[in-house]
PDB file of C-alpha atoms in Angstrom:
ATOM      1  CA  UNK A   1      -6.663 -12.299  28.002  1.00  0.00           C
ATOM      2  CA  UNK A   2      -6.354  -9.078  25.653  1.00  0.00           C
ATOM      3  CA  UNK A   3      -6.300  -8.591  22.072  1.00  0.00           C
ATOM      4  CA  UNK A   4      -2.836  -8.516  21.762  1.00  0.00           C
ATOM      5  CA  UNK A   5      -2.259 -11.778  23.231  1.00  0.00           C
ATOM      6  CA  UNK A   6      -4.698 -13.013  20.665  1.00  0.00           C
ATOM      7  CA  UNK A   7      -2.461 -11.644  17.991  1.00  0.00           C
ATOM      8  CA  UNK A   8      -0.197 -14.651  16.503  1.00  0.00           C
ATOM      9  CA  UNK A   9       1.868 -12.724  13.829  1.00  0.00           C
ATOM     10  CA  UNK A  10       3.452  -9.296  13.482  1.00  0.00           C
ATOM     11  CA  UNK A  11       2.278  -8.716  10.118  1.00  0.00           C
ATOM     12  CA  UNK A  12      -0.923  -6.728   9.056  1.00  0.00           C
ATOM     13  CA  UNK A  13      -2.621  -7.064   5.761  1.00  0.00           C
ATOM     14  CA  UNK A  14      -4.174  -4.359   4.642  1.00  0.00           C
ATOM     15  CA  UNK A  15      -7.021  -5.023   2.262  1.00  0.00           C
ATOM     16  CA  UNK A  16      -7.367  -3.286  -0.840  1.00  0.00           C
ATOM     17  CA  UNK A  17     -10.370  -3.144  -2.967  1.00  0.00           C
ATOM     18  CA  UNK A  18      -9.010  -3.729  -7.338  1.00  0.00           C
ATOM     19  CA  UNK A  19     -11.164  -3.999 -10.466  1.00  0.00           C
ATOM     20  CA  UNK A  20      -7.911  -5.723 -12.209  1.00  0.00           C
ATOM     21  CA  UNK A  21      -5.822  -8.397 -10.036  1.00  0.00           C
ATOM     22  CA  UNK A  22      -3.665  -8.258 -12.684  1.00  0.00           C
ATOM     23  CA  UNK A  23      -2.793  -4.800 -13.301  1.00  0.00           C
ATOM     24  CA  UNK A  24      -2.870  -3.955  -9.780  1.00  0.00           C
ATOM     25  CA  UNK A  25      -0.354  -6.908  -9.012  1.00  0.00           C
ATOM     26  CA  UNK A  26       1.871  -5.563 -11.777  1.00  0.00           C
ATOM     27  CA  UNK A  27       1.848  -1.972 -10.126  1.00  0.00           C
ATOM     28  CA  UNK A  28       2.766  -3.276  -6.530  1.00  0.00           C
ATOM     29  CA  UNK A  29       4.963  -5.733  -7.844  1.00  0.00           C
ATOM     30  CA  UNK A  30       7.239  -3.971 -10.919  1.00  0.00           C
ATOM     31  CA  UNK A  31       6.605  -0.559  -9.060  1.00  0.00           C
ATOM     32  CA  UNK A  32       6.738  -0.884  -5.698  1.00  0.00           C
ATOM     33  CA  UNK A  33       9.192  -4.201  -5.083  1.00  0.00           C
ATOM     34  CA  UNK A  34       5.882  -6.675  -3.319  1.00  0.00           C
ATOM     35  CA  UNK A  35       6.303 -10.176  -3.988  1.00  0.00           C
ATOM     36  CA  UNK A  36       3.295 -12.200  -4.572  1.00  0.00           C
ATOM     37  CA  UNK A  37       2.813 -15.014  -1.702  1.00  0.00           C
ATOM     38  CA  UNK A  38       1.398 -17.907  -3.834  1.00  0.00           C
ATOM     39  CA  UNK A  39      -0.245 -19.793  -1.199  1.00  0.00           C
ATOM     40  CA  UNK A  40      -2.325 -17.015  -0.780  1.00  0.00           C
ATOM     41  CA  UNK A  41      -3.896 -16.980  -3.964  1.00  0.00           C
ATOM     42  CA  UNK A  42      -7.273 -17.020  -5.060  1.00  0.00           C
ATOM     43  CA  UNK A  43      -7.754 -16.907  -9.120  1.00  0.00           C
ATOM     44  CA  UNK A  44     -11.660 -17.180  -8.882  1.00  0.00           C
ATOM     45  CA  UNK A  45     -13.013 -18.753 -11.898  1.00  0.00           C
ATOM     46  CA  UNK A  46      -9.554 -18.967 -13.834  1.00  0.00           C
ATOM     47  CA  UNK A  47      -9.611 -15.245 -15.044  1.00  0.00           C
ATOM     48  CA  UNK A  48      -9.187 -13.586 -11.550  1.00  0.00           C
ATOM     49  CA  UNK A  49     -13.002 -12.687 -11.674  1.00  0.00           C
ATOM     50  CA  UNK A  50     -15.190 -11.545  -8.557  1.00  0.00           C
ATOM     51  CA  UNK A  51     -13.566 -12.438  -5.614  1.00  0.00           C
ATOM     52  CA  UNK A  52     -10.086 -13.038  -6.421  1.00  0.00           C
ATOM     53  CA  UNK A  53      -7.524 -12.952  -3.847  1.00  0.00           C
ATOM     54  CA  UNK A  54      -3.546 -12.221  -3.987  1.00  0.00           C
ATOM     55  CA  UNK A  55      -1.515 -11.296  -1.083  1.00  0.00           C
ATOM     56  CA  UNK A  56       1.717  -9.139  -1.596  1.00  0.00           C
ATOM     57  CA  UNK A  57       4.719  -9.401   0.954  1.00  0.00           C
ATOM     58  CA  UNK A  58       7.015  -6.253   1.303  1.00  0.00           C
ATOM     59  CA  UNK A  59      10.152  -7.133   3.601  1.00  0.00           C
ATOM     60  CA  UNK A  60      11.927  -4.363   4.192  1.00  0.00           C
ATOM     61  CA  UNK A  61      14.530  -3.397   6.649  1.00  0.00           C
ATOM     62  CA  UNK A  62      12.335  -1.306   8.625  1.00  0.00           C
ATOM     63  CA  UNK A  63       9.992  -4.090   8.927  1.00  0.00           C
ATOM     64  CA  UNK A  64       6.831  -6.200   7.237  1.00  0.00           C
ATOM     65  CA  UNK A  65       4.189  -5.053   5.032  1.00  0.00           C
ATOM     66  CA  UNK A  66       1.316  -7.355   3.411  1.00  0.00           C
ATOM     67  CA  UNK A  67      -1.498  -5.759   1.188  1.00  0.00           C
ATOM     68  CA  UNK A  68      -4.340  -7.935   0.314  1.00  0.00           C
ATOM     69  CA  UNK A  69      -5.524  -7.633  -3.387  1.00  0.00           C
ATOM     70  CA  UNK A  70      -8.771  -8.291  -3.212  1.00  0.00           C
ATOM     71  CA  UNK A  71     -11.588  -7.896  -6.631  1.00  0.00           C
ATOM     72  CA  UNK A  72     -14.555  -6.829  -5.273  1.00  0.00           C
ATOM     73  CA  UNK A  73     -15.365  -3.640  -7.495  1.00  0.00           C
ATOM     74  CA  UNK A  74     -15.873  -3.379 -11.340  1.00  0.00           C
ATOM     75  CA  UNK A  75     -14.201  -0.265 -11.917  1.00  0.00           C
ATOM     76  CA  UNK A  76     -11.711   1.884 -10.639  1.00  0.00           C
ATOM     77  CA  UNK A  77     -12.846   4.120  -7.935  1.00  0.00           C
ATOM     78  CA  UNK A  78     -13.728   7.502  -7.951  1.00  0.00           C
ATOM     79  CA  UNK A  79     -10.262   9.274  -6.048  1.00  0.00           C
ATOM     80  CA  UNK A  80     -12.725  11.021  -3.408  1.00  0.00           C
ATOM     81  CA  UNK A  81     -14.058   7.430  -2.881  1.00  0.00           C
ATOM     82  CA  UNK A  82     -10.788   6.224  -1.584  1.00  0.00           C
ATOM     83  CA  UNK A  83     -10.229   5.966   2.079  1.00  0.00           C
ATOM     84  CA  UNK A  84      -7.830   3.387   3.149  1.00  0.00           C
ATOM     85  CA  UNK A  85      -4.855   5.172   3.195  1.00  0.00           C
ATOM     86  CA  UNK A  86      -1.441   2.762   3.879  1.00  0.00           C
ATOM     87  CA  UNK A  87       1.571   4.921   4.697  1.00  0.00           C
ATOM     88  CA  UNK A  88       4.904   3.593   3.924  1.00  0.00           C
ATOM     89  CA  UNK A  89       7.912   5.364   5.881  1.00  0.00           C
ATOM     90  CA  UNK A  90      10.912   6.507   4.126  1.00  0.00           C
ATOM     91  CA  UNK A  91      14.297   7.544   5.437  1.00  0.00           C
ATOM     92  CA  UNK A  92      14.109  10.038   2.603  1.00  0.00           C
ATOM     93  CA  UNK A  93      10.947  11.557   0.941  1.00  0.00           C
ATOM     94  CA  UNK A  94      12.544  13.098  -1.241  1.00  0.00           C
ATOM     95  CA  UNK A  95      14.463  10.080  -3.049  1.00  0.00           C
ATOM     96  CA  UNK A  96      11.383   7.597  -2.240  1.00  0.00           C
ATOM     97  CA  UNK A  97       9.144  10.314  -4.559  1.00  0.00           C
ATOM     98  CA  UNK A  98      11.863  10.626  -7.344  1.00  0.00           C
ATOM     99  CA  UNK A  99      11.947   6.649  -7.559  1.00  0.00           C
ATOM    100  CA  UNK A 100       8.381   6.628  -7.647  1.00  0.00           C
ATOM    101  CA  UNK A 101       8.406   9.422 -10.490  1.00  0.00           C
ATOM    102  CA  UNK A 102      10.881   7.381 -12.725  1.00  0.00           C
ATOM    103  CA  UNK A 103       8.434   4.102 -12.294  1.00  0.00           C
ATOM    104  CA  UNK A 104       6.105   5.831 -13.732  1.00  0.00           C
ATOM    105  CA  UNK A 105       3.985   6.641 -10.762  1.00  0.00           C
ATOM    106  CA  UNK A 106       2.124  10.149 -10.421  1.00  0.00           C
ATOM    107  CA  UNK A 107       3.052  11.675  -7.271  1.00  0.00           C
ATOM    108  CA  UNK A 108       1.896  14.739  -5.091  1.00  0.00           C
ATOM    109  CA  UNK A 109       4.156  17.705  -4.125  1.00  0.00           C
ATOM    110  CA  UNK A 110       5.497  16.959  -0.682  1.00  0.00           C
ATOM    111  CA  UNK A 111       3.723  18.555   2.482  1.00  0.00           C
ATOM    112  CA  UNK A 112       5.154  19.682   5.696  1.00  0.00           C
ATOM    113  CA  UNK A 113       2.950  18.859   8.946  1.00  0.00           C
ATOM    114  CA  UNK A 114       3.585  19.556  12.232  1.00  0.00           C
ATOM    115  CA  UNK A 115       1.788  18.112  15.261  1.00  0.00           C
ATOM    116  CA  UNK A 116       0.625  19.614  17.846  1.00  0.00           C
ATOM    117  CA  UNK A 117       3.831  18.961  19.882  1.00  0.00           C
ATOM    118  CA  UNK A 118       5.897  19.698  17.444  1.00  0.00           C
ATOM    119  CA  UNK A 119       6.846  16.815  15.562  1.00  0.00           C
ATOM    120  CA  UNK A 120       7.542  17.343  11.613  1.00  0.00           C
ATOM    121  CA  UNK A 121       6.869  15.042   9.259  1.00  0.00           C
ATOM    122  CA  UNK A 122       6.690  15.111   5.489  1.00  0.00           C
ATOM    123  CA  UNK A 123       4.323  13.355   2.996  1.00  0.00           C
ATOM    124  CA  UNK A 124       3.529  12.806  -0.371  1.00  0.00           C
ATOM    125  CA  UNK A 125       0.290  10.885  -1.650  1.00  0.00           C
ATOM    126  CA  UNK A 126       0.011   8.542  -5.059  1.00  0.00           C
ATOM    127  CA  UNK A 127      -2.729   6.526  -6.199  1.00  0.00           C
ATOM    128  CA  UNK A 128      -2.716   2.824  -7.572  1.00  0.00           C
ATOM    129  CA  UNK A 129      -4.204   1.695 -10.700  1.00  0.00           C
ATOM    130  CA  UNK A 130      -7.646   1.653  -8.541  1.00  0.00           C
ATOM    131  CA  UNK A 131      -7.637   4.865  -6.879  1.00  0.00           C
ATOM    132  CA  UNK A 132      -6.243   3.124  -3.571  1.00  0.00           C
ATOM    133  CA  UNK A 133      -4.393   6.000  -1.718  1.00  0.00           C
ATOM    134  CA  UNK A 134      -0.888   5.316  -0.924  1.00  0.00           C
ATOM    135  CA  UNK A 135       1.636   7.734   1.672  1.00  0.00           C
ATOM    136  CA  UNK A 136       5.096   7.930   1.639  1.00  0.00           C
ATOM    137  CA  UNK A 137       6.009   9.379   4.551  1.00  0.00           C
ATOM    138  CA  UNK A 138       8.968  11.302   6.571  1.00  0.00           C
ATOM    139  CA  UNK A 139       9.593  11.130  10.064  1.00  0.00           C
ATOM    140  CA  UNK A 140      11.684  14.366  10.729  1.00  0.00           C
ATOM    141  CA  UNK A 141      12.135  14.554  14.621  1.00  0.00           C
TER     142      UNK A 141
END
C-alpha cells in the first residue's frame, strides 16, 4: 500500500495559524468567497478562545480548496514570520488583483518568473488579517 491509496478525499486543508476567528473568518469569507463548513466548528469556550477551530470550503471551477482557521497565537504575526504560503490560481492575475484591491485587500505589484525550462508564470502576494501569506497566481504557458 502507498500513501496515496491511504488518501480518502481530494481535498487538502491547509492550516492557518489566527489571533481572531472572527475577523479572519470575515476576511476569507466577505473577501475571498469561503463558506464556513459548520460541522467543522470548534468555538472553544463560547468566545472562540485558544483553540478554536473553523474550516472554510472554496468550490471553485478549477477545483477544491479548504483552509483550516485555527487560534493558536495571541497576536498577529510578524510578516517575516509567515511561511505557509497557499497559492490560488487565476485565469487572470490581473483581474483576480483588481478584485482583491476593491475588497479592500492590500496587494503586491505582480512578478514575472520564469523556470528554468521556461515556463512563465505571474504572481502577486497579500496578507490576511494575521500575516498568513496568500498567492494569486498565473500560469502563462
Amino acid at each position: 500500500m502507498n500513501f496515496n491509496e491511504m488518501i480518502e478525499t481530494k481535498q487538502i486543508i491547509i492550516k492557518l495559524s489566527v489571533s481572531n476567528v472572527l475577523e479572519a473568518q470575515a476576511f476569507y469569507v466577505e473577501k475571498l468567497g469561503f463558506s464556513v463548513v459548520e460541522e467543522y466548528t470548534i468555538n472553544s469556550g463560547g468566545d472562540y478562545g485558544m483553540d478554536s477551530y473553523v474550516q472554510l470550503n472554496h468550490n471553485g471551477l478549477q477545483g477544491f480548496v479548504a483552509l483550516g482557521l485555527f487560534k493558536d497565537i495571541d497576536d498577529p504575526m510578524k510578516p517575516e514570520d509567515a511561511g505557509t504560503v497557499p497559492s490560488f490560481v487565476v485565469k487572470d492575475i490581473d483581474l483576480a488583483r483588481d478584485f482583491l484591491i476593491t475588497q479592500g485587500v492590500d496587494v503586491g505589484g505582480v512578478i514575472e518568473n520564469t523556470s528554468d525550462l521556461g515556463y512563465v508564470d505571474r504572481f502577486a502576494f497579500f496578507n490576511d488579517p494575521d500575516n498568513n501569506s496568500l498567492v494569486i497566481r498565473q500560469n502563462m504557458n
